CSV table of C-alpha atoms in Angstrom, one decimal:
chain,number,residue,atom,x,y,z
A,1,UNK,CA,0.0,0.2,0.2
A,2,UNK,CA,2.6,2.8,1.0
A,3,UNK,CA,4.7,1.6,-2.5
A,4,UNK,CA,1.6,2.2,-4.2
A,5,UNK,CA,0.9,5.7,-2.1
A,6,UNK,CA,4.9,6.6,-3.1
A,7,UNK,CA,4.1,5.8,-6.6
A,8,UNK,CA,1.2,7.8,-7.3
A,9,UNK,CA,2.5,11.0,-5.4
A,10,UNK,CA,5.8,11.1,-7.6
A,11,UNK,CA,3.7,10.4,-10.2
A,12,UNK,CA,1.1,13.7,-9.1
A,13,UNK,CA,4.2,15.4,-8.4
A,14,UNK,CA,5.5,14.3,-11.8
A,15,UNK,CA,2.7,15.8,-13.5
A,16,UNK,CA,2.2,18.9,-11.6
A,17,UNK,CA,5.8,19.5,-12.8
A,18,UNK,CA,5.3,19.2,-16.3
A,19,UNK,CA,1.9,21.3,-16.1
A,20,UNK,CA,3.9,24.1,-14.6
A,21,UNK,CA,6.6,24.0,-17.0
A,22,UNK,CA,4.3,23.8,-19.5
A,23,UNK,CA,2.8,26.7,-18.6
A,24,UNK,CA,6.0,28.8,-18.7
A,25,UNK,CA,8.2,30.3,-21.5
A,26,UNK,CA,11.6,29.9,-21.5
A,27,UNK,CA,13.6,32.9,-19.6
A,28,UNK,CA,15.2,35.8,-21.6
A,29,UNK,CA,17.9,37.9,-20.9
A,30,UNK,CA,17.8,41.7,-22.3
A,31,UNK,CA,21.1,43.4,-22.2
A,32,UNK,CA,20.7,47.3,-22.0
A,33,UNK,CA,22.5,50.5,-21.1
A,34,UNK,CA,23.7,51.4,-17.7
A,35,UNK,CA,21.3,54.2,-16.8
A,36,UNK,CA,18.2,52.1,-17.5
A,37,UNK,CA,18.0,50.2,-14.6
A,38,UNK,CA,14.5,52.0,-13.0
A,39,UNK,CA,13.2,52.2,-16.7
A,40,UNK,CA,13.1,48.3,-17.3
A,41,UNK,CA,12.0,47.7,-13.6
A,42,UNK,CA,8.9,49.1,-15.0
A,43,UNK,CA,8.4,47.9,-18.8
A,44,UNK,CA,9.7,43.8,-17.6
A,45,UNK,CA,6.3,43.5,-15.2
A,46,UNK,CA,4.2,45.0,-17.7
A,47,UNK,CA,5.6,42.7,-20.5
A,48,UNK,CA,5.3,39.8,-18.5
A,49,UNK,CA,1.8,40.4,-17.7
A,50,UNK,CA,0.8,40.9,-21.5
A,51,UNK,CA,2.9,37.6,-22.6
A,52,UNK,CA,0.6,35.9,-19.7
A,53,UNK,CA,-2.1,37.9,-21.1
A,54,UNK,CA,-1.9,36.4,-25.0
A,55,UNK,CA,-0.5,33.0,-24.7
A,56,UNK,CA,-1.3,31.9,-21.1
A,57,UNK,CA,2.5,31.2,-20.0
A,58,UNK,CA,4.2,33.0,-17.1
A,59,UNK,CA,7.8,34.1,-18.5
A,60,UNK,CA,10.9,35.1,-16.9
A,61,UNK,CA,12.9,38.3,-18.0
A,62,UNK,CA,17.1,38.4,-17.0
A,63,UNK,CA,18.4,41.7,-17.0
A,64,UNK,CA,22.3,43.0,-17.6
A,65,UNK,CA,23.2,46.8,-17.5
A,66,UNK,CA,26.3,48.2,-18.2
A,67,UNK,CA,27.9,50.3,-20.6
A,68,UNK,CA,26.8,48.6,-24.3
A,69,UNK,CA,30.2,48.7,-25.7
A,70,UNK,CA,30.9,46.1,-22.8
A,71,UNK,CA,27.8,44.7,-23.3
A,72,UNK,CA,28.7,44.1,-26.4
A,73,UNK,CA,31.9,42.3,-25.8
A,74,UNK,CA,30.2,40.5,-23.0
A,75,UNK,CA,27.9,39.1,-25.9
A,76,UNK,CA,30.8,38.2,-28.2
A,77,UNK,CA,32.9,36.3,-25.5
A,78,UNK,CA,29.8,34.2,-25.2
A,79,UNK,CA,27.5,35.9,-23.1
A,80,UNK,CA,23.5,34.2,-23.9
A,81,UNK,CA,22.1,37.3,-24.2
A,82,UNK,CA,18.3,37.1,-26.3
A,83,UNK,CA,17.9,40.9,-26.8
A,84,UNK,CA,19.7,44.1,-26.8
A,85,UNK,CA,18.2,47.2,-25.9
A,86,UNK,CA,21.2,49.8,-26.4
A,87,UNK,CA,22.2,53.7,-26.7
A,88,UNK,CA,24.1,53.1,-29.3
A,89,UNK,CA,24.2,52.0,-32.9
A,90,UNK,CA,27.6,51.0,-33.5
A,91,UNK,CA,27.4,48.5,-30.4
A,92,UNK,CA,24.4,46.4,-32.0
A,93,UNK,CA,27.0,46.7,-35.8
A,94,UNK,CA,29.4,45.4,-34.0
A,95,UNK,CA,27.4,42.1,-33.4
A,96,UNK,CA,25.9,42.0,-36.6
A,97,UNK,CA,29.9,41.8,-37.7
A,98,UNK,CA,30.5,39.1,-35.9
A,99,UNK,CA,27.3,36.9,-37.4
A,100,UNK,CA,25.7,37.4,-33.9
A,101,UNK,CA,22.5,38.9,-35.7
A,102,UNK,CA,21.5,39.6,-39.1
A,103,UNK,CA,23.0,42.5,-40.8
A,104,UNK,CA,19.7,44.0,-41.6
A,105,UNK,CA,18.8,44.3,-38.2
A,106,UNK,CA,17.8,48.2,-38.3
A,107,UNK,CA,15.1,47.2,-40.5
A,108,UNK,CA,13.6,44.6,-38.3
A,109,UNK,CA,11.7,47.3,-36.4
A,110,UNK,CA,10.4,50.7,-37.0
A,111,UNK,CA,12.1,54.1,-37.2
A,112,UNK,CA,15.4,51.9,-37.8
A,113,UNK,CA,14.7,49.8,-34.9
A,114,UNK,CA,14.7,52.3,-32.2
A,115,UNK,CA,11.3,53.2,-30.0
A,116,UNK,CA,12.6,56.4,-28.3
A,117,UNK,CA,15.5,58.3,-28.6
A,118,UNK,CA,17.3,61.5,-26.5
A,119,UNK,CA,20.1,63.7,-26.6
A,120,UNK,CA,23.1,65.0,-24.5
A,121,UNK,CA,22.1,67.6,-21.7
A,122,UNK,CA,24.1,69.1,-18.5
A,123,UNK,CA,23.2,68.8,-15.1
A,124,UNK,CA,24.6,71.6,-12.4
A,125,UNK,CA,24.7,72.6,-9.2
A,126,UNK,CA,22.1,74.9,-8.0
A,127,UNK,CA,22.2,78.1,-9.1
A,128,UNK,CA,24.4,77.2,-11.9
A,129,UNK,CA,27.5,78.9,-10.1
A,130,UNK,CA,30.0,78.5,-13.5
A,131,UNK,CA,26.8,80.0,-15.7
A,132,UNK,CA,26.4,76.8,-18.1
A,133,UNK,CA,24.7,77.5,-21.4
A,134,UNK,CA,26.1,75.9,-23.8
A,135,UNK,CA,28.9,73.8,-25.4
A,136,UNK,CA,31.4,76.2,-25.2
A,137,UNK,CA,31.2,77.0,-21.7
A,138,UNK,CA,32.1,73.3,-21.1
A,139,UNK,CA,36.0,74.1,-22.5
A,140,UNK,CA,36.5,76.8,-20.3
A,141,UNK,CA,39.5,76.0,-17.7
A,142,UNK,CA,37.5,76.7,-15.0
A,143,UNK,CA,35.2,74.3,-15.6
A,144,UNK,CA,35.1,70.0,-14.5
A,145,UNK,CA,33.0,67.9,-16.4
A,146,UNK,CA,32.2,64.2,-15.1
A,147,UNK,CA,31.1,62.0,-18.2
A,148,UNK,CA,31.8,58.4,-18.8
A,149,UNK,CA,34.5,57.2,-21.0
A,150,UNK,CA,33.7,56.8,-24.2
A,151,UNK,CA,35.6,53.7,-25.1
A,152,UNK,CA,33.3,51.9,-22.7
A,153,UNK,CA,29.8,53.7,-22.8
A,154,UNK,CA,27.8,54.7,-25.8
A,155,UNK,CA,25.8,57.5,-23.7
A,156,UNK,CA,29.6,59.1,-23.3
A,157,UNK,CA,30.4,58.3,-27.1
A,158,UNK,CA,26.8,60.8,-27.8
A,159,UNK,CA,28.8,63.3,-25.2
A,160,UNK,CA,31.7,63.8,-27.5
A,161,UNK,CA,29.5,63.6,-30.9
A,162,UNK,CA,27.8,66.4,-29.2
A,163,UNK,CA,30.7,68.5,-28.8
A,164,UNK,CA,32.0,67.8,-32.0
A,165,UNK,CA,29.1,68.9,-34.1
A,166,UNK,CA,28.7,72.0,-32.3
A,167,UNK,CA,32.1,72.7,-32.8
A,168,UNK,CA,32.2,71.9,-36.2
A,169,UNK,CA,29.1,74.4,-37.2
A,170,UNK,CA,30.6,77.1,-35.4
A,171,UNK,CA,34.0,76.9,-36.7
A,172,UNK,CA,32.4,75.9,-39.9
A,173,UNK,CA,33.9,73.0,-40.6
A,174,UNK,CA,37.9,73.5,-40.0
A,175,UNK,CA,38.8,70.2,-38.4
A,176,UNK,CA,41.8,71.7,-36.8
A,177,UNK,CA,39.8,74.3,-34.6
A,178,UNK,CA,37.0,71.8,-33.8
A,179,UNK,CA,39.5,68.9,-32.8
A,180,UNK,CA,41.2,71.6,-30.7
A,181,UNK,CA,37.8,72.7,-28.9
A,182,UNK,CA,36.9,68.9,-27.7
A,183,UNK,CA,40.3,68.2,-26.9
A,184,UNK,CA,39.9,70.9,-24.2
A,185,UNK,CA,36.1,69.4,-23.1
A,186,UNK,CA,38.5,66.1,-22.8
A,187,UNK,CA,40.8,67.5,-20.8
A,188,UNK,CA,38.6,69.5,-18.4
A,189,UNK,CA,36.8,65.9,-17.5
A,190,UNK,CA,37.3,64.8,-13.6
A,191,UNK,CA,36.0,61.6,-13.7
A,192,UNK,CA,35.6,58.7,-16.8
A,193,UNK,CA,33.5,56.0,-15.1
A,194,UNK,CA,33.1,53.0,-17.7
A,195,UNK,CA,29.1,54.0,-17.8
A,196,UNK,CA,26.4,56.3,-17.2
A,197,UNK,CA,25.2,55.5,-13.8
A,198,UNK,CA,28.8,55.6,-12.6
A,199,UNK,CA,28.6,59.0,-13.9
A,200,UNK,CA,25.8,59.7,-12.3
A,201,UNK,CA,27.2,58.4,-9.0
A,202,UNK,CA,30.3,60.5,-9.1
A,203,UNK,CA,28.8,63.6,-9.7
A,204,UNK,CA,25.3,63.7,-7.8
A,205,UNK,CA,26.8,61.0,-4.9
A,206,UNK,CA,30.3,62.2,-4.4
A,207,UNK,CA,30.2,65.8,-5.5
A,208,UNK,CA,32.7,65.6,-8.5
A,209,UNK,CA,32.7,68.1,-11.3
A,210,UNK,CA,30.9,70.8,-12.4
A,211,UNK,CA,28.8,69.6,-14.7
A,212,UNK,CA,27.6,66.0,-15.4
A,213,UNK,CA,26.9,65.5,-19.5
A,214,UNK,CA,24.6,62.5,-20.1
A,215,UNK,CA,21.2,62.4,-21.9
A,216,UNK,CA,18.4,64.0,-20.8
A,217,UNK,CA,16.4,61.6,-19.8
A,218,UNK,CA,19.3,60.6,-17.2
A,219,UNK,CA,19.9,64.4,-15.6
A,220,UNK,CA,16.1,65.3,-15.7
A,221,UNK,CA,15.5,62.1,-13.5
A,222,UNK,CA,18.1,62.9,-11.4
A,223,UNK,CA,16.9,66.5,-11.0
A,224,UNK,CA,13.4,65.0,-10.4
A,225,UNK,CA,14.2,61.9,-8.5
A,226,UNK,CA,14.4,61.0,-5.2
A,227,UNK,CA,17.2,58.7,-5.1
A,228,UNK,CA,19.4,61.7,-5.0
A,229,UNK,CA,19.2,65.6,-3.0
A,230,UNK,CA,17.2,66.9,-6.6
A,231,UNK,CA,17.0,70.4,-4.9
A,232,UNK,CA,20.8,70.6,-5.3
A,233,UNK,CA,20.5,70.4,-9.0
A,234,UNK,CA,19.9,72.4,-12.2
A,235,UNK,CA,19.1,71.0,-16.0
A,236,UNK,CA,20.8,72.6,-18.7
A,237,UNK,CA,19.2,71.8,-22.6
A,238,UNK,CA,21.6,73.6,-24.8
A,239,UNK,CA,20.0,74.9,-27.8
A,240,UNK,CA,21.9,72.5,-30.0
A,241,UNK,CA,22.8,68.8,-29.5
A,242,UNK,CA,23.2,65.3,-30.6
A,243,UNK,CA,20.4,63.2,-32.0
A,244,UNK,CA,20.8,60.0,-29.6
A,245,UNK,CA,18.9,56.9,-31.1
A,246,UNK,CA,17.9,53.8,-28.9
A,247,UNK,CA,18.5,50.9,-30.9
A,248,UNK,CA,17.0,47.4,-30.4
A,249,UNK,CA,17.7,43.9,-31.7
A,250,UNK,CA,17.2,40.4,-31.2
A,251,UNK,CA,20.8,38.6,-30.9
A,252,UNK,CA,19.7,36.2,-34.0
A,253,UNK,CA,22.4,33.5,-32.9
A,254,UNK,CA,21.5,32.8,-29.4
A,255,UNK,CA,17.3,32.9,-29.6
A,256,UNK,CA,17.7,30.4,-32.5
A,257,UNK,CA,20.2,28.3,-30.1
A,258,UNK,CA,17.1,28.5,-27.1
A,259,UNK,CA,14.3,28.7,-29.2
A,260,UNK,CA,12.8,32.3,-27.7
A,261,UNK,CA,12.5,34.4,-31.3
A,262,UNK,CA,9.2,34.2,-31.1
A,263,UNK,CA,8.9,35.9,-26.8
A,264,UNK,CA,12.2,38.0,-27.9
A,265,UNK,CA,10.6,39.6,-31.1
A,266,UNK,CA,7.3,40.1,-28.5
A,267,UNK,CA,9.6,41.8,-26.2
A,268,UNK,CA,10.8,44.4,-28.6
A,269,UNK,CA,7.4,44.8,-30.0
A,270,UNK,CA,5.7,45.7,-27.1
A,271,UNK,CA,8.5,49.0,-26.7
A,272,UNK,CA,6.7,50.1,-29.5
A,273,UNK,CA,3.0,49.7,-28.2
A,274,UNK,CA,1.5,53.0,-26.6
A,275,UNK,CA,1.3,52.1,-23.0
A,276,UNK,CA,5.3,51.9,-23.5
A,277,UNK,CA,5.7,54.8,-25.1
A,278,UNK,CA,3.9,57.0,-22.7
A,279,UNK,CA,5.6,55.1,-19.7
A,280,UNK,CA,9.1,56.1,-22.1
A,281,UNK,CA,8.1,59.8,-21.7
A,282,UNK,CA,7.9,59.7,-17.8
A,283,UNK,CA,11.6,59.0,-17.7
A,284,UNK,CA,11.9,61.9,-20.0
A,285,UNK,CA,12.7,59.8,-23.2
A,286,UNK,CA,11.4,61.3,-26.3
A,287,UNK,CA,9.3,58.7,-28.1
A,288,UNK,CA,8.3,58.1,-31.8
A,289,UNK,CA,4.5,57.7,-31.6
A,290,UNK,CA,3.4,60.7,-32.6
A,291,UNK,CA,0.3,61.1,-30.5
A,292,UNK,CA,1.9,60.3,-27.6
A,293,UNK,CA,4.6,62.5,-28.6
A,294,UNK,CA,2.3,65.8,-29.3
A,295,UNK,CA,0.4,65.0,-25.8
A,296,UNK,CA,3.6,65.4,-24.3
A,297,UNK,CA,5.4,68.2,-26.1
A,298,UNK,CA,5.5,70.3,-23.5
A,299,UNK,CA,7.4,68.4,-20.6
A,300,UNK,CA,10.3,68.8,-23.0
A,301,UNK,CA,12.3,71.8,-24.2
A,302,UNK,CA,12.8,72.9,-27.4
A,303,UNK,CA,16.1,72.6,-29.0
A,304,UNK,CA,17.9,71.7,-32.5
A,305,UNK,CA,18.9,67.8,-32.6
A,306,UNK,CA,22.0,67.1,-35.3
A,307,UNK,CA,21.8,63.1,-36.6
A,308,UNK,CA,25.5,62.5,-36.8
A,309,UNK,CA,25.3,60.6,-40.0
A,310,UNK,CA,24.2,63.5,-41.7
A,311,UNK,CA,27.1,65.4,-40.8
A,312,UNK,CA,30.1,62.8,-40.0
A,313,UNK,CA,29.2,59.9,-42.4
A,314,UNK,CA,28.0,56.5,-41.7
A,315,UNK,CA,28.3,55.1,-38.4
A,316,UNK,CA,31.2,52.7,-39.7
A,317,UNK,CA,32.8,55.9,-40.8
A,318,UNK,CA,32.6,57.7,-37.6
A,319,UNK,CA,33.8,54.9,-35.7
A,320,UNK,CA,37.2,54.5,-37.8
A,321,UNK,CA,37.6,58.1,-37.9
A,322,UNK,CA,36.7,59.0,-34.1
A,323,UNK,CA,36.7,55.9,-32.0
A,324,UNK,CA,38.9,53.1,-33.2
A,325,UNK,CA,41.8,52.6,-31.8
A,326,UNK,CA,44.4,55.2,-32.6
A,327,UNK,CA,41.5,57.4,-33.9
A,328,UNK,CA,40.8,61.5,-33.0
A,329,UNK,CA,39.2,60.4,-29.5
A,330,UNK,CA,42.7,58.3,-28.6
A,331,UNK,CA,44.9,61.0,-29.8
A,332,UNK,CA,43.0,63.8,-27.8
A,333,UNK,CA,42.7,61.5,-24.9
A,334,UNK,CA,46.5,61.0,-25.0
A,335,UNK,CA,47.3,64.8,-25.7
A,336,UNK,CA,45.5,65.9,-22.6
A,337,UNK,CA,45.6,63.2,-19.7
């Protein structure tokens, strides 16, 4: 009798285990940029509820946050990431060049696979004691800056490109003057953390520097949020800055190995939904949905955005000239530090 009872219990447990397994999808891992923690802490539960309603299945979403160049290198070295939600096109491109995802990844989702965008803005101390208004103020000898290392952070590469594009216009395309201007800005950097969140902590918590350069979304969240003493800071949005797109992609090699393509694609599609587009604006991202953008236009300062590829060529050309080994960024860092 005891044997029959134990056998029945084992069979029942096995059946319940099998049913639970059938009611859950394989977990997915999303790799994102360093300052995206709070955003995806809201997006992921919303998608899990959506997926459960659509399929009846539970889903576990694992997250990884770091500078996107570091994330890309981790994926190249074997990290099993299903989706990337990055802040730099070049860091997705390198995955495509390594055969980890399709070369036409930017055509797989709307708006060049960028559900939202931002720009580089400045965070200063209360009262703006250094009277920071525009990019040229960042090159003054009395101003100390904090932003992430452009070698590891997509966020920082946009700060670099914002300075370059501003100077390129101001000096009417004179590359020598533009290079010297950007060199002064790099020389003024007091701290070069590897990622955007490290830069935020250095400036807002540790008191380093006079100006933090980061995405508009990040600096506004600091100034209005509860994590840091927001009363101590002011946001400065320069009149001209860089267009910073936030590309997303399915890592084809991984999802085909794991059998997670359907859920990975649905996860990225979900970021274009009106619900998430509205959520993004609460984190001070600018969105692609025209209705949501119109409804929330009042919360964003007017400025002129420059697309780097309209001025400096393709991202491959920009990378080769500015960010590859011994390119302009390395030259300026070697000269100034």
